[in-house]
């Protein structure tokens, strides 16, 4: 695997490019001039190999349906093993167009309208929207910042709220 140095010192001006975090912040309820840490979006140029691969696809000129080849699944499996020590089977992997879509599908598949869905703030804001937009209620088990500077779960609160908000009796 080839590793290249990526220059994160080059600032890219994203304003007036239809960028959600700069050009639509006010419409999304954020104050004018806010430092846009409220959205997972980068201000760094993509690495050259990524740009080259995209250019090659564009130059091909056909944008039909496609499917991931074996290398795609191997890359995901390798990453999960290296990063998390978890060996995953190919048939466990489900591709989605994005994490918010996947979360919405999971909420619809595993809960019913009115059910509680526990999240642990601070969390990416669309997680809350997906829960509420699908008629579920947010059950908040806020993480706390420990003296070690790391967020931790409040396990007592988690258990209490899991029991209180369970659609079936687990008492």
mmCIF file with all atom_site columns, N, CA, C and O in Angstrom, residues 30-53:
data_model
loop_
_atom_site.group_PDB
_atom_site.id
_atom_site.type_symbol
_atom_site.label_atom_id
_atom_site.label_alt_id
_atom_site.label_comp_id
_atom_site.label_asym_id
_atom_site.label_entity_id
_atom_site.label_seq_id
_atom_site.pdbx_PDB_ins_code
_atom_site.Cartn_x
_atom_site.Cartn_y
_atom_site.Cartn_z
_atom_site.occupancy
_atom_site.B_iso_or_equiv
_atom_site.pdbx_formal_charge
_atom_site.auth_seq_id
_atom_site.auth_comp_id
_atom_site.auth_asym_id
_atom_site.auth_atom_id
_atom_site.pdbx_PDB_model_num
ATOM 1  N N  . UNK A 1 30 ? -27.798 28.510 12.633  1.00 0.00 ? 30 UNK A N  1
ATOM 2  C CA . UNK A 1 30 ? -26.514 28.840 13.252  1.00 0.00 ? 30 UNK A CA 1
ATOM 3  C C  . UNK A 1 30 ? -26.279 30.346 13.130  1.00 0.00 ? 30 UNK A C  1
ATOM 4  O O  . UNK A 1 30 ? -26.719 30.980 12.176  1.00 0.00 ? 30 UNK A O  1
ATOM 5  N N  . UNK A 1 31 ? -25.544 30.937 14.076  1.00 0.00 ? 31 UNK A N  1
ATOM 6  C CA . UNK A 1 31 ? -25.274 32.382 13.984  1.00 0.00 ? 31 UNK A CA 1
ATOM 7  C C  . UNK A 1 31 ? -24.315 32.715 12.842  1.00 0.00 ? 31 UNK A C  1
ATOM 8  O O  . UNK A 1 31 ? -23.478 31.896 12.458  1.00 0.00 ? 31 UNK A O  1
ATOM 9  N N  . UNK A 1 32 ? -24.467 33.903 12.316  1.00 0.00 ? 32 UNK A N  1
ATOM 10 C CA . UNK A 1 32 ? -23.586 34.405 11.248  1.00 0.00 ? 32 UNK A CA 1
ATOM 11 C C  . UNK A 1 32 ? -22.133 34.325 11.713  1.00 0.00 ? 32 UNK A C  1
ATOM 12 O O  . UNK A 1 32 ? -21.805 34.686 12.837  1.00 0.00 ? 32 UNK A O  1
ATOM 13 N N  . UNK A 1 33 ? -21.251 33.824 10.863  1.00 0.00 ? 33 UNK A N  1
ATOM 14 C CA . UNK A 1 33 ? -19.825 33.794 11.148  1.00 0.00 ? 33 UNK A CA 1
ATOM 15 C C  . UNK A 1 33 ? -19.384 32.717 12.121  1.00 0.00 ? 33 UNK A C  1
ATOM 16 O O  . UNK A 1 33 ? -18.245 32.743 12.598  1.00 0.00 ? 33 UNK A O  1
ATOM 17 N N  . UNK A 1 34 ? -20.249 31.748 12.423  1.00 0.00 ? 34 UNK A N  1
ATOM 18 C CA . UNK A 1 34 ? -19.895 30.688 13.371  1.00 0.00 ? 34 UNK A CA 1
ATOM 19 C C  . UNK A 1 34 ? -18.729 29.850 12.841  1.00 0.00 ? 34 UNK A C  1
ATOM 20 O O  . UNK A 1 34 ? -18.600 29.650 11.632  1.00 0.00 ? 34 UNK A O  1
ATOM 21 N N  . UNK A 1 35 ? -17.872 29.404 13.738  1.00 0.00 ? 35 UNK A N  1
ATOM 22 C CA . UNK A 1 35 ? -16.839 28.449 13.371  1.00 0.00 ? 35 UNK A CA 1
ATOM 23 C C  . UNK A 1 35 ? -17.562 27.128 13.119  1.00 0.00 ? 35 UNK A C  1
ATOM 24 O O  . UNK A 1 35 ? -18.169 26.568 14.029  1.00 0.00 ? 35 UNK A O  1
ATOM 25 N N  . UNK A 1 36 ? -17.554 26.630 11.885  1.00 0.00 ? 36 UNK A N  1
ATOM 26 C CA . UNK A 1 36 ? -18.458 25.543 11.501  1.00 0.00 ? 36 UNK A CA 1
ATOM 27 C C  . UNK A 1 36 ? -18.018 24.147 11.933  1.00 0.00 ? 36 UNK A C  1
ATOM 28 O O  . UNK A 1 36 ? -17.798 23.269 11.108  1.00 0.00 ? 36 UNK A O  1
ATOM 29 N N  . UNK A 1 37 ? -17.938 23.918 13.219  1.00 0.00 ? 37 UNK A N  1
ATOM 30 C CA . UNK A 1 37 ? -17.603 22.589 13.717  1.00 0.00 ? 37 UNK A CA 1
ATOM 31 C C  . UNK A 1 37 ? -18.855 21.745 13.926  1.00 0.00 ? 37 UNK A C  1
ATOM 32 O O  . UNK A 1 37 ? -18.788 20.637 14.420  1.00 0.00 ? 37 UNK A O  1
ATOM 33 N N  . UNK A 1 38 ? -20.005 22.264 13.506  1.00 0.00 ? 38 UNK A N  1
ATOM 34 C CA . UNK A 1 38 ? -21.288 21.582 13.691  1.00 0.00 ? 38 UNK A CA 1
ATOM 35 C C  . UNK A 1 38 ? -21.577 20.574 12.594  1.00 0.00 ? 38 UNK A C  1
ATOM 36 O O  . UNK A 1 38 ? -22.583 19.864 12.661  1.00 0.00 ? 38 UNK A O  1
ATOM 37 N N  . UNK A 1 39 ? -20.726 20.474 11.600  1.00 0.00 ? 39 UNK A N  1
ATOM 38 C CA . UNK A 1 39 ? -20.971 19.548 10.501  1.00 0.00 ? 39 UNK A CA 1
ATOM 39 C C  . UNK A 1 39 ? -19.676 18.829 10.134  1.00 0.00 ? 39 UNK A C  1
ATOM 40 O O  . UNK A 1 39 ? -18.597 19.399 10.192  1.00 0.00 ? 39 UNK A O  1
ATOM 41 N N  . UNK A 1 40 ? -19.812 17.553 9.790   1.00 0.00 ? 40 UNK A N  1
ATOM 42 C CA . UNK A 1 40 ? -18.646 16.741 9.418   1.00 0.00 ? 40 UNK A CA 1
ATOM 43 C C  . UNK A 1 40 ? -18.315 17.012 7.953   1.00 0.00 ? 40 UNK A C  1
ATOM 44 O O  . UNK A 1 40 ? -18.809 16.346 7.053   1.00 0.00 ? 40 UNK A O  1
ATOM 45 N N  . UNK A 1 41 ? -17.511 18.006 7.721   1.00 0.00 ? 41 UNK A N  1
ATOM 46 C CA . UNK A 1 41 ? -17.138 18.400 6.366   1.00 0.00 ? 41 UNK A CA 1
ATOM 47 C C  . UNK A 1 41 ? -15.711 18.929 6.433   1.00 0.00 ? 41 UNK A C  1
ATOM 48 O O  . UNK A 1 41 ? -15.327 19.559 7.408   1.00 0.00 ? 41 UNK A O  1
ATOM 49 N N  . UNK A 1 42 ? -14.954 18.668 5.405   1.00 0.00 ? 42 UNK A N  1
ATOM 50 C CA . UNK A 1 42 ? -13.536 19.024 5.422   1.00 0.00 ? 42 UNK A CA 1
ATOM 51 C C  . UNK A 1 42 ? -13.260 20.302 4.641   1.00 0.00 ? 42 UNK A C  1
ATOM 52 O O  . UNK A 1 42 ? -13.959 20.608 3.680   1.00 0.00 ? 42 UNK A O  1
ATOM 53 N N  . UNK A 1 43 ? -12.231 20.996 5.036   1.00 0.00 ? 43 UNK A N  1
ATOM 54 C CA . UNK A 1 43 ? -11.744 22.153 4.304   1.00 0.00 ? 43 UNK A CA 1
ATOM 55 C C  . UNK A 1 43 ? -10.390 21.867 3.680   1.00 0.00 ? 43 UNK A C  1
ATOM 56 O O  . UNK A 1 43 ? -9.639  22.780 3.361   1.00 0.00 ? 43 UNK A O  1
ATOM 57 N N  . UNK A 1 44 ? -10.065 20.591 3.545   1.00 0.00 ? 44 UNK A N  1
ATOM 58 C CA . UNK A 1 44 ? -8.798  20.186 2.960   1.00 0.00 ? 44 UNK A CA 1
ATOM 59 C C  . UNK A 1 44 ? -9.054  19.507 1.627   1.00 0.00 ? 44 UNK A C  1
ATOM 60 O O  . UNK A 1 44 ? -10.048 18.806 1.450   1.00 0.00 ? 44 UNK A O  1
ATOM 61 N N  . UNK A 1 45 ? -8.149  19.721 0.724   1.00 0.00 ? 45 UNK A N  1
ATOM 62 C CA . UNK A 1 45 ? -8.238  19.109 -0.596  1.00 0.00 ? 45 UNK A CA 1
ATOM 63 C C  . UNK A 1 45 ? -8.094  17.584 -0.469  1.00 0.00 ? 45 UNK A C  1
ATOM 64 O O  . UNK A 1 45 ? -7.319  17.099 0.348   1.00 0.00 ? 45 UNK A O  1
ATOM 65 N N  . UNK A 1 46 ? -8.852  16.862 -1.285  1.00 0.00 ? 46 UNK A N  1
ATOM 66 C CA . UNK A 1 46 ? -8.735  15.402 -1.286  1.00 0.00 ? 46 UNK A CA 1
ATOM 67 C C  . UNK A 1 46 ? -7.337  15.005 -1.763  1.00 0.00 ? 46 UNK A C  1
ATOM 68 O O  . UNK A 1 46 ? -6.721  15.711 -2.559  1.00 0.00 ? 46 UNK A O  1
ATOM 69 N N  . UNK A 1 47 ? -6.816  13.866 -1.314  1.00 0.00 ? 47 UNK A N  1
ATOM 70 C CA . UNK A 1 47 ? -5.488  13.412 -1.745  1.00 0.00 ? 47 UNK A CA 1
ATOM 71 C C  . UNK A 1 47 ? -5.447  13.194 -3.266  1.00 0.00 ? 47 UNK A C  1
ATOM 72 O O  . UNK A 1 47 ? -6.455  12.814 -3.878  1.00 0.00 ? 47 UNK A O  1
ATOM 73 N N  . UNK A 1 48 ? -4.303  13.430 -3.851  1.00 0.00 ? 48 UNK A N  1
ATOM 74 C CA . UNK A 1 48 ? -4.159  13.335 -5.305  1.00 0.00 ? 48 UNK A CA 1
ATOM 75 C C  . UNK A 1 48 ? -4.600  11.991 -5.883  1.00 0.00 ? 48 UNK A C  1
ATOM 76 O O  . UNK A 1 48 ? -5.259  11.966 -6.919  1.00 0.00 ? 48 UNK A O  1
ATOM 77 N N  . UNK A 1 49 ? -4.307  10.850 -5.239  1.00 0.00 ? 49 UNK A N  1
ATOM 78 C CA . UNK A 1 49 ? -4.797  9.585  -5.804  1.00 0.00 ? 49 UNK A CA 1
ATOM 79 C C  . UNK A 1 49 ? -6.327  9.522  -5.895  1.00 0.00 ? 49 UNK A C  1
ATOM 80 O O  . UNK A 1 49 ? -6.868  8.938  -6.825  1.00 0.00 ? 49 UNK A O  1
ATOM 81 N N  . UNK A 1 50 ? -7.020  10.141 -4.953  1.00 0.00 ? 50 UNK A N  1
ATOM 82 C CA . UNK A 1 50 ? -8.480  10.175 -4.996  1.00 0.00 ? 50 UNK A CA 1
ATOM 83 C C  . UNK A 1 50 ? -8.937  11.060 -6.154  1.00 0.00 ? 50 UNK A C  1
ATOM 84 O O  . UNK A 1 50 ? -9.829  10.695 -6.928  1.00 0.00 ? 50 UNK A O  1
ATOM 85 N N  . UNK A 1 51 ? -8.310  12.230 -6.293  1.00 0.00 ? 51 UNK A N  1
ATOM 86 C CA . UNK A 1 51 ? -8.655  13.121 -7.397  1.00 0.00 ? 51 UNK A CA 1
ATOM 87 C C  . UNK A 1 51 ? -8.387  12.453 -8.742  1.00 0.00 ? 51 UNK A C  1
ATOM 88 O O  . UNK A 1 51 ? -9.203  12.542 -9.672  1.00 0.00 ? 51 UNK A O  1
ATOM 89 N N  . UNK A 1 52 ? -7.267  11.738 -8.846  1.00 0.00 ? 52 UNK A N  1
ATOM 90 C CA . UNK A 1 52 ? -6.931  11.046 -10.098 1.00 0.00 ? 52 UNK A CA 1
ATOM 91 C C  . UNK A 1 52 ? -7.964  9.968  -10.430 1.00 0.00 ? 52 UNK A C  1
ATOM 92 O O  . UNK A 1 52 ? -8.377  9.832  -11.594 1.00 0.00 ? 52 UNK A O  1
ATOM 93 N N  . UNK A 1 53 ? -8.399  9.213  -9.423  1.00 0.00 ? 53 UNK A N  1
ATOM 94 C CA . UNK A 1 53 ? -9.388  8.161  -9.655  1.00 0.00 ? 53 UNK A CA 1
ATOM 95 C C  . UNK A 1 53 ? -10.724 8.761  -10.091 1.00 0.00 ? 53 UNK A C  1
ATOM 96 O O  . UNK A 1 53 ? -11.383 8.236  -11.003 1.00 0.00 ? 53 UNK A O  1
#
